[in-house]
Coordinates of N, CA and C in Angstrom, one line a residue:
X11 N 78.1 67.4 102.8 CA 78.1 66.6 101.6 C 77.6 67.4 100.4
X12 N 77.1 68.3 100.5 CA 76.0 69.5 99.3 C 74.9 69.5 100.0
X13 N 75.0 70.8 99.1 CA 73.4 71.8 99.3 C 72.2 70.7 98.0
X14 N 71.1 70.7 98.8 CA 70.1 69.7 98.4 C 69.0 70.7 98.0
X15 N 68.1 71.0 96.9 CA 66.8 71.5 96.8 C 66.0 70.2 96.7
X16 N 64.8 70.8 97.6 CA 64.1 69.5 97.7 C 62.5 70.2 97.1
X17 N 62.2 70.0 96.3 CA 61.0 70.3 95.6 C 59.6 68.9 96.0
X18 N 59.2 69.5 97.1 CA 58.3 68.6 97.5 C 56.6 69.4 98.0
X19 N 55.6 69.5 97.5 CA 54.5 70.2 98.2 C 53.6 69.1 99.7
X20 N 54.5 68.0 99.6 CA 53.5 67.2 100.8 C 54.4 67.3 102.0
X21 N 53.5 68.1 102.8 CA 54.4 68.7 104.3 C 55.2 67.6 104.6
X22 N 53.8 66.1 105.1 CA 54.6 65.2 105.8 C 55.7 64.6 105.2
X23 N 55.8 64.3 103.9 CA 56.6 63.6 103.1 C 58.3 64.3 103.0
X24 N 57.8 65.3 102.7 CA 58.7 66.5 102.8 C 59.5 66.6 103.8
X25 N 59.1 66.9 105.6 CA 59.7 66.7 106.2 C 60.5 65.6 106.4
X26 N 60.1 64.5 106.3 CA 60.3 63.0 106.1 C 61.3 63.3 105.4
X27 N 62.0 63.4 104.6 CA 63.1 63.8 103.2 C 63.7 64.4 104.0
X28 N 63.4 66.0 104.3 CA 64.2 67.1 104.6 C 65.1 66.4 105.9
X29 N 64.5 65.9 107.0 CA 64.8 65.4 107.8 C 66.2 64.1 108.1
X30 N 65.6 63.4 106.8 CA 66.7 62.6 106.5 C 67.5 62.7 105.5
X31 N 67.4 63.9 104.9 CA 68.8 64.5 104.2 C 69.5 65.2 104.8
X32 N 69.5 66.0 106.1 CA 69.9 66.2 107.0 C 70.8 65.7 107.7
X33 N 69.9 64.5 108.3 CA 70.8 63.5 108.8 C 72.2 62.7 108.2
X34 N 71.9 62.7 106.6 CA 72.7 62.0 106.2 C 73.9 63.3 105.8
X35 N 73.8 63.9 106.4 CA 75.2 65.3 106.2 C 74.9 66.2 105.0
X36 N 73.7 66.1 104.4 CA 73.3 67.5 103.4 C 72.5 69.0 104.1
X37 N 73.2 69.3 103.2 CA 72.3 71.2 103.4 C 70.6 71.0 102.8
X38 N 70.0 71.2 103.5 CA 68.4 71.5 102.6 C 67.9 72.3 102.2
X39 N 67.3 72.9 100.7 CA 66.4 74.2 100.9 C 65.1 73.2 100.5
X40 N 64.3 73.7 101.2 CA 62.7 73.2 100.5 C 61.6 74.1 100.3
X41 N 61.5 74.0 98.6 CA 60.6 74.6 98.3 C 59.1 73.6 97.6
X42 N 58.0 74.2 97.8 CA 56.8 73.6 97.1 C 55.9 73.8 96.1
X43 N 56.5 74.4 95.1 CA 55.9 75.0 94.0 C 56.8 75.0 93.0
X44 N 56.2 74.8 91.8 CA 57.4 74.7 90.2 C 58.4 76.5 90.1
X45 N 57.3 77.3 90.7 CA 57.9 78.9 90.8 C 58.6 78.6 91.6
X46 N 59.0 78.3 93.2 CA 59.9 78.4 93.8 C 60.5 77.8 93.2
X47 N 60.7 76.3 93.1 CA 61.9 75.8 92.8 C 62.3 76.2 91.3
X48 N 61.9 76.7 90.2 CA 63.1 77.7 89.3 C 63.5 79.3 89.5
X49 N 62.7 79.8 90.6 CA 63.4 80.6 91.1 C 64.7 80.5 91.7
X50 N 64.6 79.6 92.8 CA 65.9 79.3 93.7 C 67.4 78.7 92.5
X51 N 66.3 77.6 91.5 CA 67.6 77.1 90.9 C 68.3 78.3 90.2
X52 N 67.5 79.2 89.4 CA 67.9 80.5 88.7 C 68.9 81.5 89.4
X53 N 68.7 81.5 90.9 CA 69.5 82.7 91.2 C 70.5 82.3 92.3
X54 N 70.4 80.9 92.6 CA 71.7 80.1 93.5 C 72.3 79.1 92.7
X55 N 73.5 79.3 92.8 CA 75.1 78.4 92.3 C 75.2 77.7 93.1
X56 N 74.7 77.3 94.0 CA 75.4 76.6 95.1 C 74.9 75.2 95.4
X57 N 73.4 75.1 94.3 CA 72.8 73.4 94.5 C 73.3 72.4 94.0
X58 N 73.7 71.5 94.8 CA 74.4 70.7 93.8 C 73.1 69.6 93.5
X59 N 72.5 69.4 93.8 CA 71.7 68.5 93.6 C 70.2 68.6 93.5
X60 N 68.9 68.2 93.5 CA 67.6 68.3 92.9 C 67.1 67.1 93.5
X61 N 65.7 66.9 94.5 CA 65.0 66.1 95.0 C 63.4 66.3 94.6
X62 N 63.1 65.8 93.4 CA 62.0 66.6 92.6 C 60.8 65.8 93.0
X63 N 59.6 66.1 92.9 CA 58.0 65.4 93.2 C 57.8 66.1 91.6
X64 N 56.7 65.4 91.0 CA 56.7 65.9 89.8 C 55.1 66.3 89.9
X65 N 54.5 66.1 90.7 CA 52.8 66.3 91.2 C 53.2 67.6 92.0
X66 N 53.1 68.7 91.4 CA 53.1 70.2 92.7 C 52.3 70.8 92.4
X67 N 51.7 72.2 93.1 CA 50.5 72.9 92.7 C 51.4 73.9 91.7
X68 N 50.5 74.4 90.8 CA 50.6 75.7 89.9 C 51.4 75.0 89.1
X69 N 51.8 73.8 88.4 CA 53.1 73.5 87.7 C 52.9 71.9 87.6
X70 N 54.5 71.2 86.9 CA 54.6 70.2 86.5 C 55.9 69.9 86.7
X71 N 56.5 69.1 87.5 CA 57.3 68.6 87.9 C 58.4 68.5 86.8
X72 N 57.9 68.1 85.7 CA 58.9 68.0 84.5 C 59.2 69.4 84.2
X73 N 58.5 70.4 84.3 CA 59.1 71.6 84.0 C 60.3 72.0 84.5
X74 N 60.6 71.7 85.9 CA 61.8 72.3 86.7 C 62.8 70.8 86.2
X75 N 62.4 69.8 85.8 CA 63.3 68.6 84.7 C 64.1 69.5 83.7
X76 N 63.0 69.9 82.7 CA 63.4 70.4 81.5 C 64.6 71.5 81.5
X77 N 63.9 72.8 82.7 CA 64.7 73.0 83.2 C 66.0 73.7 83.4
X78 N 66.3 72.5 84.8 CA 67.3 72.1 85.1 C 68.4 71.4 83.6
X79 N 67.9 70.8 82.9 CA 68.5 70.7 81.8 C 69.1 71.1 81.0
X80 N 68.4 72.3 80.8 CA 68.7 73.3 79.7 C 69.9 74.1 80.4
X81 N 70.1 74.4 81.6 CA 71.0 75.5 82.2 C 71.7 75.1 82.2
X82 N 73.0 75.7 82.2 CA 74.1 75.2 82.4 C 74.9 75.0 83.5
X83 N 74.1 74.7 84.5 CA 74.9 74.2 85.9 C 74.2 72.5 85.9
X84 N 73.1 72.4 84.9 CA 72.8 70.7 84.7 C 73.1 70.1 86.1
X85 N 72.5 70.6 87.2 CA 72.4 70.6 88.5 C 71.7 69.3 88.4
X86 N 72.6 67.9 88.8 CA 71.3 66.2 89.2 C 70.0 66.3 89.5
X87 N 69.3 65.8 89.4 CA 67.9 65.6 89.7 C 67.5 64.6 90.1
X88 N 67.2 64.2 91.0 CA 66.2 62.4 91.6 C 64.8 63.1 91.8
X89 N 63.8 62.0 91.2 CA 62.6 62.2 90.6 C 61.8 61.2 91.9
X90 N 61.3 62.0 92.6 CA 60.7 61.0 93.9 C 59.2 61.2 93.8
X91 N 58.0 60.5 93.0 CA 57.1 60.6 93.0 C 55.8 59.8 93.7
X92 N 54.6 60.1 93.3 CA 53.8 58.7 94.1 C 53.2 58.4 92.7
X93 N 53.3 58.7 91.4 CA 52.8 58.9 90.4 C 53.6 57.5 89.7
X94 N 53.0 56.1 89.7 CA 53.7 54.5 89.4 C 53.2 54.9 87.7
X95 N 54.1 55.2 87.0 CA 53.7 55.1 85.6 C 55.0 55.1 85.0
X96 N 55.3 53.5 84.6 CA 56.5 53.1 84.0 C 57.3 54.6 83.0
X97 N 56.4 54.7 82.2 CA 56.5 55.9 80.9 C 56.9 57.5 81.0
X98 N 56.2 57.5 82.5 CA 57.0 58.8 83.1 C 58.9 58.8 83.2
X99 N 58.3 57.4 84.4 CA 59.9 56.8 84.5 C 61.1 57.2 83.4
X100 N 61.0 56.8 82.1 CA 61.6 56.6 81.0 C 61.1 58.1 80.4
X101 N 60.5 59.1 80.7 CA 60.8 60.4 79.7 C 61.6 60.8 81.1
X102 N 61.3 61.3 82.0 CA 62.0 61.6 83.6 C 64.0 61.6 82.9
X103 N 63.8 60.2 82.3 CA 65.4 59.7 82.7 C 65.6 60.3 81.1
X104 N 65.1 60.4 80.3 CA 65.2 61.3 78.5 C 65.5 62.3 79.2
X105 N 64.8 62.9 80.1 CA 64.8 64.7 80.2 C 66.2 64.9 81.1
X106 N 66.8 64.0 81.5 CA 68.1 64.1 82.6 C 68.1 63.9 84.1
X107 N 67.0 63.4 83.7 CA 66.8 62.7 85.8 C 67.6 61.4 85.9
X108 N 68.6 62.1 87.2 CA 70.0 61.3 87.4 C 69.1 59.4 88.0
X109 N 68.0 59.8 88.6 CA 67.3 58.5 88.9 C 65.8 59.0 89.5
X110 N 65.3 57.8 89.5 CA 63.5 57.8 89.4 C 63.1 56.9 90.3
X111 N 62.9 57.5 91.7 CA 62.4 56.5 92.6 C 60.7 56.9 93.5
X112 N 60.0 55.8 93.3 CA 58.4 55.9 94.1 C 58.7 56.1 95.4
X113 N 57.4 57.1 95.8 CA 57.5 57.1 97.4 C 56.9 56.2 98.0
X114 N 56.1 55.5 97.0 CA 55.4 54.1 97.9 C 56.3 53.2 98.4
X115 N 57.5 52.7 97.7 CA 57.9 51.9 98.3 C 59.7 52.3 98.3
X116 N 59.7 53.7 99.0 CA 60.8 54.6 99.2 C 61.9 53.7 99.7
X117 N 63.3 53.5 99.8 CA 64.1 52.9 100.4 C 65.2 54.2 100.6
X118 N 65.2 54.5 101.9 CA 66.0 55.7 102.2 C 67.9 55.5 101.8
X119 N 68.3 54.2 102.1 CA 69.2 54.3 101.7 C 69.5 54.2 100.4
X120 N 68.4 54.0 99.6 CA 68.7 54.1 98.0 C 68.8 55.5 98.0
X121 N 67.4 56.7 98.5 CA 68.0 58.0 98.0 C 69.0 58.8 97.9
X122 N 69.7 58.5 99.5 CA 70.8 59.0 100.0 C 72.0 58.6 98.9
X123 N 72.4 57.7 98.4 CA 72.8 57.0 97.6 C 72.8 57.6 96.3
X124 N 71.5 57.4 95.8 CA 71.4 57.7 95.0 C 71.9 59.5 94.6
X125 N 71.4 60.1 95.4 CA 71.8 61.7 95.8 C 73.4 62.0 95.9
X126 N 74.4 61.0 96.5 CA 75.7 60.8 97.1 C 76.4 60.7 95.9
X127 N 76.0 59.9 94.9 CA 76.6 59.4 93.4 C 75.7 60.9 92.5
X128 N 74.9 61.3 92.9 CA 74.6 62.5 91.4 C 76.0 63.6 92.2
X129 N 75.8 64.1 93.4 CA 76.5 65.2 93.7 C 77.9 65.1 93.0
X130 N 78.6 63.7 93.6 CA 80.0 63.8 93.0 C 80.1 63.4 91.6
X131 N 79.2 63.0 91.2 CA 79.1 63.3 89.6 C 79.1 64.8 88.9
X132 N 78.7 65.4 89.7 CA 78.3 66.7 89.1 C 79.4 67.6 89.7
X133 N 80.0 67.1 90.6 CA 81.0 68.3 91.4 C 82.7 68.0 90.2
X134 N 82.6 66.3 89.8 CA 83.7 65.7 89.2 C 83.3 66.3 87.7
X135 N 82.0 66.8 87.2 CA 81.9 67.1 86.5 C 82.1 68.7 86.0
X136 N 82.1 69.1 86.7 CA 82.0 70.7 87.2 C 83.9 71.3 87.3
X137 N 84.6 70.2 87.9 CA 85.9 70.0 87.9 C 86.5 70.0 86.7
X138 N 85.9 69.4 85.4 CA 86.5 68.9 84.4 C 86.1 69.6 83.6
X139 N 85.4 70.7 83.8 CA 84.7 71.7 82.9 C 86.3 72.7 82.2
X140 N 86.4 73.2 83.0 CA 87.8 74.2 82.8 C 88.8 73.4 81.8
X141 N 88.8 71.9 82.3 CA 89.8 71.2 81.5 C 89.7 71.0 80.1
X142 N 87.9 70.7 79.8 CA 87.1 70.8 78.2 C 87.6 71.4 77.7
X143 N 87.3 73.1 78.2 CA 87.4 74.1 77.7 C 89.2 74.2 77.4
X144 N 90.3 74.1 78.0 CA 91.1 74.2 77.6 C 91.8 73.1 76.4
X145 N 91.3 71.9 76.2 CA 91.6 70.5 75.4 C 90.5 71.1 73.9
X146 N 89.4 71.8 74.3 CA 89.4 72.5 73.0 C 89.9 73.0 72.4
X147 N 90.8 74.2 73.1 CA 91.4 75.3 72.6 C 92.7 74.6 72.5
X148 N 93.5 73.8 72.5 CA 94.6 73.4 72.1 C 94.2 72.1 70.9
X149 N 93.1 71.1 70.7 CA 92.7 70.8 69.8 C 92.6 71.7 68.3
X150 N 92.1 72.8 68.7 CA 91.9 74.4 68.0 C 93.6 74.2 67.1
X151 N 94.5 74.6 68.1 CA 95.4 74.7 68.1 C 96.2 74.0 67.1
X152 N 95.8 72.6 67.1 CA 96.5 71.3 66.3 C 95.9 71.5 65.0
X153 N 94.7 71.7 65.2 CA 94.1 71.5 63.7 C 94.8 73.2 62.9
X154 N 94.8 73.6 63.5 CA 95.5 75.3 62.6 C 97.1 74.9 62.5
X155 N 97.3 74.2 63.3 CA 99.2 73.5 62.9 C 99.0 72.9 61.6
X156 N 98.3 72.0 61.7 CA 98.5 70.6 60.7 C 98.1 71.5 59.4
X157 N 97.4 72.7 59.5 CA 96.9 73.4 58.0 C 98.2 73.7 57.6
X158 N 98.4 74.4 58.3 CA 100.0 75.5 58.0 C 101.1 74.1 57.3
X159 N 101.1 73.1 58.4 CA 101.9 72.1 58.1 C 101.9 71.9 56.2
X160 N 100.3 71.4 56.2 CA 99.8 71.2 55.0 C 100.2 72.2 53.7
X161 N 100.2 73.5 53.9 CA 100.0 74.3 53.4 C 101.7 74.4 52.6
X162 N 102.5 74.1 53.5 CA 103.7 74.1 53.5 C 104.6 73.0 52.8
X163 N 104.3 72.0 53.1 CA 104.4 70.6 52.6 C 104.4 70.7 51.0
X164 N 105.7 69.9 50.6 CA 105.7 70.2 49.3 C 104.8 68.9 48.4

């Protein structure tokens, strides 16, 4: 299904995740630190997706958000925290987190789900990239016709 980074520092919870992203047909890397996980996202192409805790040691969860945002592989993100603060919620989803779900009251098939809908978002997105770039350059194209046209036009 995709390669998953799962940015989690709580062993058991972690495994818990790792285990059942697994099962549901994803690749896992797990890392537990804001350094690992922008290391990994920095020097692999291959994540398609982001399983973030925003409580880690040495760091802040929104960092590897912000991120993730700025780069240009805009790699999805699901924001799985124990941290209940509506207002997180709502900057989380400003900063580009594909969704925002508590571990307190986790529903596994929402993650999987949730995770299933960012990947092919991002892979359909990733698809359509080449095509931008080309509907620019022929846009390009039209608007330098229509001058000439103009220019010519009695």
């Amino acid at each position: 299904m995709g390669k998953i980074l799962l940015v989690e520092d709580d062993q058991v919870f972690g495994t818990h995740v790792s285990d059942l992203l697994h099962r549901s047909g994803f690749k896992v890397s797990w890392v537990s630190t804001v350094r690992e996980a922008l290391g990994t996202l920095g020097s692999s192409d291959d994540i398609d997706g982001v399983v973030l805790d925003l409580l880690l040691p040495n760091g802040d969860g929104m960092e590897v958000l912000k991120a993730v945002e700025k780069s240009a592989a805009s790699v999805p993100v699901v924001v799985v925290t124990a941290l209940e603060r509506e207002e997180l919620e709502e900057i989380a989803i400003m900063f580009g987190a594909h969704d925002f779900l508590y571990k307190k009251n986790l529903n596994e098939e929402e993650l999987v789900r949730a995770l299933r809908h960012a990947v092919v978002r991002h892979r359909v997105r990733g698809e359509f990239k080449p095509l931008n770039g080309l509907l620019a350059k022929a846009e390009e194209k039209m608007a330098q016709a229509d001058k000439l046209v103009e220019s010519i036009s009695p």
